[in-house]
């Protein structure tokens, strides 16, 4: 479990941190309130210890801010202020416990253990799983009464699984819980500790206790599940889909493969007759290289190895003396391709498919055909089966996939298995502890960008207010006709798109590209494929992919040269690059990483392997990019990131002669809110406005906060009058919005905005901003609460 200590007394924090680490907790330390807030935003802590007298931001205000931003785990205040009034203020601010300095380390640790027990158990603090017992009080683990000698990290792993037995933990989540920022290792360390823990559990007789959910992470296997050699993994259906898809792809490309084989046979004949030119030999070497890289993916791993040996034969060719060796290799390869694909190649189970939103149009750049998009997924959380089945049938007619969860627990499992596009949530269930508001809180904390529609018979004002305070979720009565309910779902999908994962793959082998186009959408990845590396730069600017896949050997420009070009450009230097190559020699791999590659997968590759590498790389980059490019308060783009994206759109304006509108938005009378209610309330208002802007603008629009109460919105492909219409809709929504940051008086807000258009008002960002900013100030001078054009 992970604990954050926020105290400027370094001696105390170091002593307490050492004691907690000895008791098998992961500990981070912050020495001022602002640093404590940054830490709390960057990681998921099971408990936070706060001093009150902190530099920059005191502990009371930090505690209030944490509670206002949906931090629901225990907070312990540790301070020298011991008056009753101080304790009342601290506990009313949201603290769970209040400890007065000086106190013993033993007492403080005991209070921390008590708070951690309180949030997870009602009765006994001992965690049990079948015959396994973990006692947090003594830090002892037993199986059938036998003590297990676990290391601190092994103990922490087991406790993590036991406290959330239904949850799947990815390696990155495990790292967050069990390691601090100062000592965080790589994901290989997690795998090592999992292996050691499994080994010790097996030695004690508790076999098959920790399950691997491939592509997702690890979970605790239910104690009633007996290990069975015949048991089929949960994800085998996905593996079977991958196997059948690969076989279908082989049937499609078998003629092309046989044509390549024919080229090798013709080259052998030419060598036998002594009329093999250098051009023919190089062509045969290239064909062998492609066979080595692709045959294994269709169930011919031996064929890939033969292709590699043939390629090596041509590379080391010195004469016809060894021609018999080449003849034998080509004949063996011919016999291998007459066999059926080896099904064992797909035995590794694949993770469940993820959701993919509709990709943006790529017509203007002339790239190859893209795979069919996956329909949006609607998760309905409701125990009224008659109603949900009618809804499911109606939704199918409109191209929506529907999953039904009859309670909150089942909803958590389904969301962990596959992220929905939108959730339709009832508030009331037979079990009072199974409230929809509880799930709403969890979704707001864990998946803030996931749209939720509240769908319930409870139409009281208190319910509407409770929902509004948890975010701007739409409230729909169950008396609403089903077609109108689905209209609301479609409207939400248009307004709020989950970020798609977009991969650009560059390879001159059409079979590799086609394989990626067929397999990646099953995992929620939108592939863009390119067989000419010379077109890469134009498509990079147009598509802005999340990750780039490169081959090494390509005509005109090789992959290593492309990698160097990308790393030398400041706009793309942080783009993750994954190499897929049939080359396995040490020098080539060294050259890849020296040029700036992030990862390397040898061809032939399996579908789960390459997808897992993609997700691992994206997951590692996501936190770094979020910290560097996201406004920490509102979650929208910061000035650095929005400047880069707006400049990219301005390049497209000149290339494709499309307009770009820039809006500068400024809240009216925001200083009065800060002065009257305090900056914490002002922060809540800014966060709520940012959520409205994100919801009302398109996924490709740039929504950013540039400082204070000023927001920018960039709208590519939209002219000024269209932008004005959209902004007026947003202004009307803000006027009607009730901003209720837990204060006595609700707030009604407005904003003023100015809109400029490129190229009419300028072709560089500074000119465009000045024009929009001037229009915004004219709107302020004209009485506020309006939008004016530059």
Short mmCIF file of N, CA and C in Angstrom, two decimals, residues 126-220:
data_model
loop_
_atom_site.label_atom_id
_atom_site.label_comp_id
_atom_site.label_asym_id
_atom_site.label_seq_id
_atom_site.Cartn_x
_atom_site.Cartn_y
_atom_site.Cartn_z
N UNK A 126 -7.97 -9.19 9.68
CA UNK A 126 -7.23 -10.24 8.98
C UNK A 126 -7.85 -10.47 7.61
N UNK A 127 -7.02 -10.51 6.58
CA UNK A 127 -7.49 -10.77 5.21
C UNK A 127 -7.35 -12.26 4.93
N UNK A 128 -8.43 -12.87 4.46
CA UNK A 128 -8.43 -14.30 4.20
C UNK A 128 -8.82 -14.59 2.76
N UNK A 129 -8.22 -15.64 2.23
CA UNK A 129 -8.53 -16.09 0.86
C UNK A 129 -8.40 -17.61 0.86
N UNK A 130 -9.51 -18.28 1.11
CA UNK A 130 -9.42 -19.72 1.29
C UNK A 130 -8.68 -20.03 2.59
N UNK A 131 -7.63 -20.82 2.49
CA UNK A 131 -6.82 -21.19 3.66
C UNK A 131 -5.65 -20.24 3.88
N UNK A 132 -5.60 -19.18 3.08
CA UNK A 132 -4.52 -18.20 3.23
C UNK A 132 -4.97 -17.07 4.15
N UNK A 133 -4.12 -16.64 5.07
CA UNK A 133 -4.44 -15.56 6.01
C UNK A 133 -3.31 -14.54 6.02
N UNK A 134 -3.68 -13.25 5.90
CA UNK A 134 -2.71 -12.17 6.00
C UNK A 134 -3.16 -11.25 7.12
N UNK A 135 -2.29 -11.04 8.10
CA UNK A 135 -2.60 -10.20 9.25
C UNK A 135 -1.82 -8.89 9.13
N UNK A 136 -2.50 -7.78 8.78
CA UNK A 136 -1.78 -6.49 8.66
C UNK A 136 -1.19 -6.01 9.97
N UNK A 137 -1.76 -6.44 11.09
CA UNK A 137 -1.25 -6.00 12.38
C UNK A 137 0.12 -6.55 12.68
N UNK A 138 0.35 -7.82 12.33
CA UNK A 138 1.65 -8.45 12.60
C UNK A 138 2.50 -8.60 11.35
N UNK A 139 1.91 -8.24 10.17
CA UNK A 139 2.60 -8.39 8.88
C UNK A 139 3.01 -9.85 8.66
N UNK A 140 2.16 -10.78 9.06
CA UNK A 140 2.43 -12.21 8.88
C UNK A 140 1.42 -12.81 7.91
N UNK A 141 1.92 -13.76 7.09
CA UNK A 141 1.08 -14.49 6.15
C UNK A 141 1.22 -15.97 6.45
N UNK A 142 0.08 -16.67 6.56
CA UNK A 142 0.10 -18.12 6.82
C UNK A 142 -0.79 -18.83 5.82
N UNK A 143 -0.42 -20.08 5.54
CA UNK A 143 -1.26 -20.95 4.70
C UNK A 143 -1.38 -22.29 5.42
N UNK A 144 -2.62 -22.67 5.77
CA UNK A 144 -2.86 -23.87 6.58
C UNK A 144 -2.07 -23.78 7.90
N UNK A 145 -1.95 -22.55 8.43
CA UNK A 145 -1.23 -22.37 9.68
C UNK A 145 0.27 -22.29 9.54
N UNK A 146 0.79 -22.52 8.33
CA UNK A 146 2.23 -22.49 8.10
C UNK A 146 2.65 -21.07 7.71
N UNK A 147 3.66 -20.53 8.42
CA UNK A 147 4.14 -19.17 8.16
C UNK A 147 4.90 -19.12 6.84
N UNK A 148 4.55 -18.12 5.99
CA UNK A 148 5.23 -17.94 4.70
C UNK A 148 6.28 -16.84 4.84
N UNK A 149 7.55 -17.13 4.52
CA UNK A 149 8.61 -16.11 4.62
C UNK A 149 8.63 -15.21 3.38
N UNK A 150 7.87 -14.11 3.43
CA UNK A 150 7.76 -13.22 2.28
C UNK A 150 8.62 -11.98 2.49
N UNK A 151 9.19 -11.48 1.38
CA UNK A 151 9.91 -10.21 1.42
C UNK A 151 8.89 -9.07 1.53
N UNK A 152 9.32 -7.86 1.88
CA UNK A 152 8.38 -6.73 1.98
C UNK A 152 7.57 -6.51 0.70
N UNK A 153 8.19 -6.59 -0.48
CA UNK A 153 7.46 -6.35 -1.71
C UNK A 153 6.51 -7.50 -2.02
N UNK A 154 6.90 -8.73 -1.72
CA UNK A 154 6.01 -9.88 -1.92
C UNK A 154 4.80 -9.76 -1.00
N UNK A 155 5.04 -9.34 0.24
CA UNK A 155 3.95 -9.12 1.18
C UNK A 155 3.02 -8.02 0.64
N UNK A 156 3.61 -6.92 0.16
CA UNK A 156 2.81 -5.82 -0.37
C UNK A 156 1.98 -6.24 -1.57
N UNK A 157 2.56 -7.05 -2.44
CA UNK A 157 1.82 -7.57 -3.60
C UNK A 157 0.60 -8.38 -3.15
N UNK A 158 0.83 -9.31 -2.24
CA UNK A 158 -0.25 -10.18 -1.77
C UNK A 158 -1.34 -9.36 -1.08
N UNK A 159 -0.94 -8.38 -0.26
CA UNK A 159 -1.94 -7.54 0.42
C UNK A 159 -2.75 -6.74 -0.60
N UNK A 160 -2.08 -6.24 -1.63
CA UNK A 160 -2.77 -5.49 -2.67
C UNK A 160 -3.84 -6.34 -3.33
N UNK A 161 -3.51 -7.58 -3.68
CA UNK A 161 -4.48 -8.49 -4.31
C UNK A 161 -5.62 -8.82 -3.35
N UNK A 162 -5.29 -9.08 -2.08
CA UNK A 162 -6.31 -9.50 -1.11
C UNK A 162 -7.28 -8.37 -0.78
N UNK A 163 -6.82 -7.14 -0.81
CA UNK A 163 -7.72 -6.02 -0.50
C UNK A 163 -8.65 -5.70 -1.66
N UNK A 164 -8.30 -6.07 -2.88
CA UNK A 164 -9.17 -5.85 -4.04
C UNK A 164 -9.20 -7.13 -4.87
N UNK A 165 -9.85 -8.19 -4.35
CA UNK A 165 -9.73 -9.51 -4.97
C UNK A 165 -10.36 -9.62 -6.36
N UNK A 166 -11.26 -8.71 -6.72
CA UNK A 166 -11.90 -8.79 -8.02
C UNK A 166 -11.20 -7.96 -9.09
N UNK A 167 -10.19 -7.20 -8.68
CA UNK A 167 -9.60 -6.23 -9.59
C UNK A 167 -8.40 -6.80 -10.33
N UNK A 168 -8.25 -6.38 -11.59
CA UNK A 168 -7.06 -6.71 -12.37
C UNK A 168 -6.07 -5.56 -12.23
N UNK A 169 -4.85 -5.86 -11.79
CA UNK A 169 -3.82 -4.84 -11.59
C UNK A 169 -2.79 -4.92 -12.71
N UNK A 170 -2.62 -3.83 -13.45
CA UNK A 170 -1.55 -3.78 -14.44
C UNK A 170 -0.22 -3.57 -13.73
N UNK A 171 0.88 -3.80 -14.44
CA UNK A 171 2.20 -3.61 -13.85
C UNK A 171 2.40 -2.17 -13.40
N UNK A 172 1.88 -1.22 -14.19
CA UNK A 172 2.07 0.19 -13.82
C UNK A 172 1.29 0.54 -12.56
N UNK A 173 0.10 -0.03 -12.39
CA UNK A 173 -0.68 0.22 -11.18
C UNK A 173 0.03 -0.38 -9.97
N UNK A 174 0.60 -1.58 -10.13
CA UNK A 174 1.34 -2.20 -9.03
C UNK A 174 2.54 -1.34 -8.65
N UNK A 175 3.24 -0.81 -9.66
CA UNK A 175 4.37 0.08 -9.37
C UNK A 175 3.92 1.30 -8.59
N UNK A 176 2.76 1.86 -8.95
CA UNK A 176 2.24 3.04 -8.26
C UNK A 176 1.97 2.75 -6.79
N UNK A 177 1.45 1.54 -6.51
CA UNK A 177 1.04 1.21 -5.14
C UNK A 177 2.21 0.81 -4.26
N UNK A 178 3.20 0.13 -4.82
CA UNK A 178 4.22 -0.50 -3.99
C UNK A 178 5.59 0.18 -4.02
N UNK A 179 5.79 1.11 -4.91
CA UNK A 179 7.08 1.80 -4.98
C UNK A 179 6.86 3.31 -4.97
N UNK A 180 7.75 4.04 -4.35
CA UNK A 180 7.70 5.49 -4.37
C UNK A 180 8.33 6.03 -5.65
N UNK A 181 8.20 7.35 -5.84
CA UNK A 181 8.77 7.95 -7.05
C UNK A 181 10.29 7.84 -7.06
N UNK A 182 10.90 7.88 -5.88
CA UNK A 182 12.36 7.91 -5.83
C UNK A 182 13.00 6.57 -6.15
N UNK A 183 12.25 5.47 -5.96
CA UNK A 183 12.85 4.15 -6.16
C UNK A 183 12.06 3.29 -7.14
N UNK A 184 11.27 3.94 -8.01
CA UNK A 184 10.42 3.17 -8.93
C UNK A 184 11.27 2.43 -9.97
N UNK A 185 11.15 1.08 -10.05
CA UNK A 185 11.90 0.32 -11.04
C UNK A 185 11.08 0.15 -12.32
N UNK A 186 11.53 -0.74 -13.19
CA UNK A 186 10.79 -1.03 -14.41
C UNK A 186 9.78 -2.15 -14.19
N UNK A 187 8.97 -2.42 -15.22
CA UNK A 187 7.92 -3.43 -15.10
C UNK A 187 8.49 -4.84 -14.99
N UNK A 188 9.72 -5.05 -15.45
CA UNK A 188 10.34 -6.37 -15.31
C UNK A 188 10.47 -6.74 -13.83
N UNK A 189 10.68 -5.73 -12.97
CA UNK A 189 10.77 -5.99 -11.54
C UNK A 189 9.46 -6.55 -11.00
N UNK A 190 8.33 -6.02 -11.49
CA UNK A 190 7.03 -6.53 -11.06
C UNK A 190 6.89 -8.00 -11.43
N UNK A 191 7.26 -8.34 -12.67
CA UNK A 191 7.17 -9.73 -13.11
C UNK A 191 8.05 -10.64 -12.24
N UNK A 192 9.23 -10.14 -11.88
CA UNK A 192 10.14 -10.93 -11.04
C UNK A 192 9.51 -11.20 -9.67
N UNK A 193 8.93 -10.18 -9.06
CA UNK A 193 8.31 -10.36 -7.74
C UNK A 193 7.08 -11.27 -7.83
N UNK A 194 6.32 -11.16 -8.91
CA UNK A 194 5.17 -12.06 -9.10
C UNK A 194 5.64 -13.51 -9.16
N UNK A 195 6.71 -13.76 -9.92
CA UNK A 195 7.24 -15.13 -10.02
C UNK A 195 7.68 -15.65 -8.66
N UNK A 196 8.38 -14.80 -7.90
CA UNK A 196 8.86 -15.24 -6.58
C UNK A 196 7.70 -15.52 -5.63
N UNK A 197 6.68 -14.65 -5.67
CA UNK A 197 5.52 -14.86 -4.80
C UNK A 197 4.80 -16.15 -5.19
N UNK A 198 4.63 -16.39 -6.48
CA UNK A 198 4.00 -17.63 -6.93
C UNK A 198 4.79 -18.86 -6.46
N UNK A 199 6.13 -18.75 -6.54
CA UNK A 199 6.98 -19.87 -6.16
C UNK A 199 6.82 -20.19 -4.67
N UNK A 200 6.76 -19.14 -3.83
CA UNK A 200 6.62 -19.37 -2.40
C UNK A 200 5.23 -19.89 -2.05
N UNK A 201 4.21 -19.39 -2.74
CA UNK A 201 2.86 -19.90 -2.49
C UNK A 201 2.75 -21.36 -2.92
N UNK A 202 3.37 -21.69 -4.05
CA UNK A 202 3.34 -23.07 -4.52
C UNK A 202 4.07 -24.00 -3.56
N UNK A 203 5.20 -23.53 -3.02
CA UNK A 203 5.96 -24.35 -2.07
C UNK A 203 5.14 -24.64 -0.81
N UNK A 204 4.24 -23.71 -0.45
CA UNK A 204 3.41 -23.91 0.74
C UNK A 204 2.16 -24.72 0.43
N UNK A 205 1.91 -24.98 -0.86
CA UNK A 205 0.73 -25.77 -1.24
C UNK A 205 -0.37 -24.96 -1.88
N UNK A 206 -0.21 -23.63 -1.95
CA UNK A 206 -1.25 -22.76 -2.54
C UNK A 206 -0.91 -22.50 -4.00
N UNK A 207 -1.17 -23.47 -4.85
CA UNK A 207 -0.82 -23.34 -6.26
C UNK A 207 -1.87 -22.54 -7.03
N UNK A 208 -1.46 -21.97 -8.16
CA UNK A 208 -2.36 -21.31 -9.11
C UNK A 208 -3.22 -20.24 -8.43
N UNK A 209 -2.65 -19.49 -7.52
CA UNK A 209 -3.45 -18.50 -6.80
C UNK A 209 -3.52 -17.16 -7.54
N UNK A 210 -2.44 -16.78 -8.22
CA UNK A 210 -2.39 -15.51 -8.94
C UNK A 210 -2.53 -15.79 -10.43
N UNK A 211 -3.52 -15.15 -11.03
CA UNK A 211 -3.84 -15.38 -12.43
C UNK A 211 -3.24 -14.27 -13.28
N UNK A 212 -2.74 -14.61 -14.46
CA UNK A 212 -2.28 -13.61 -15.42
C UNK A 212 -3.39 -13.37 -16.43
N UNK A 213 -3.85 -12.13 -16.53
CA UNK A 213 -4.82 -11.75 -17.55
C UNK A 213 -4.02 -11.08 -18.66
N UNK A 214 -3.75 -11.82 -19.70
CA UNK A 214 -2.78 -11.39 -20.70
C UNK A 214 -3.17 -10.06 -21.33
N UNK A 215 -2.17 -9.19 -21.41
CA UNK A 215 -2.36 -7.87 -21.98
C UNK A 215 -2.94 -6.87 -21.00
N UNK A 216 -3.37 -7.33 -19.81
CA UNK A 216 -3.98 -6.43 -18.84
C UNK A 216 -3.21 -6.40 -17.52
N UNK A 217 -2.84 -7.57 -16.98
CA UNK A 217 -2.13 -7.57 -15.71
C UNK A 217 -2.35 -8.84 -14.92
N UNK A 218 -2.57 -8.70 -13.62
CA UNK A 218 -2.68 -9.85 -12.73
C UNK A 218 -3.90 -9.68 -11.82
N UNK A 219 -4.47 -10.82 -11.41
CA UNK A 219 -5.58 -10.78 -10.47
C UNK A 219 -5.50 -12.00 -9.58
N UNK A 220 -6.28 -11.97 -8.50
CA UNK A 220 -6.36 -13.09 -7.58
C UNK A 220 -7.41 -14.06 -8.10
#
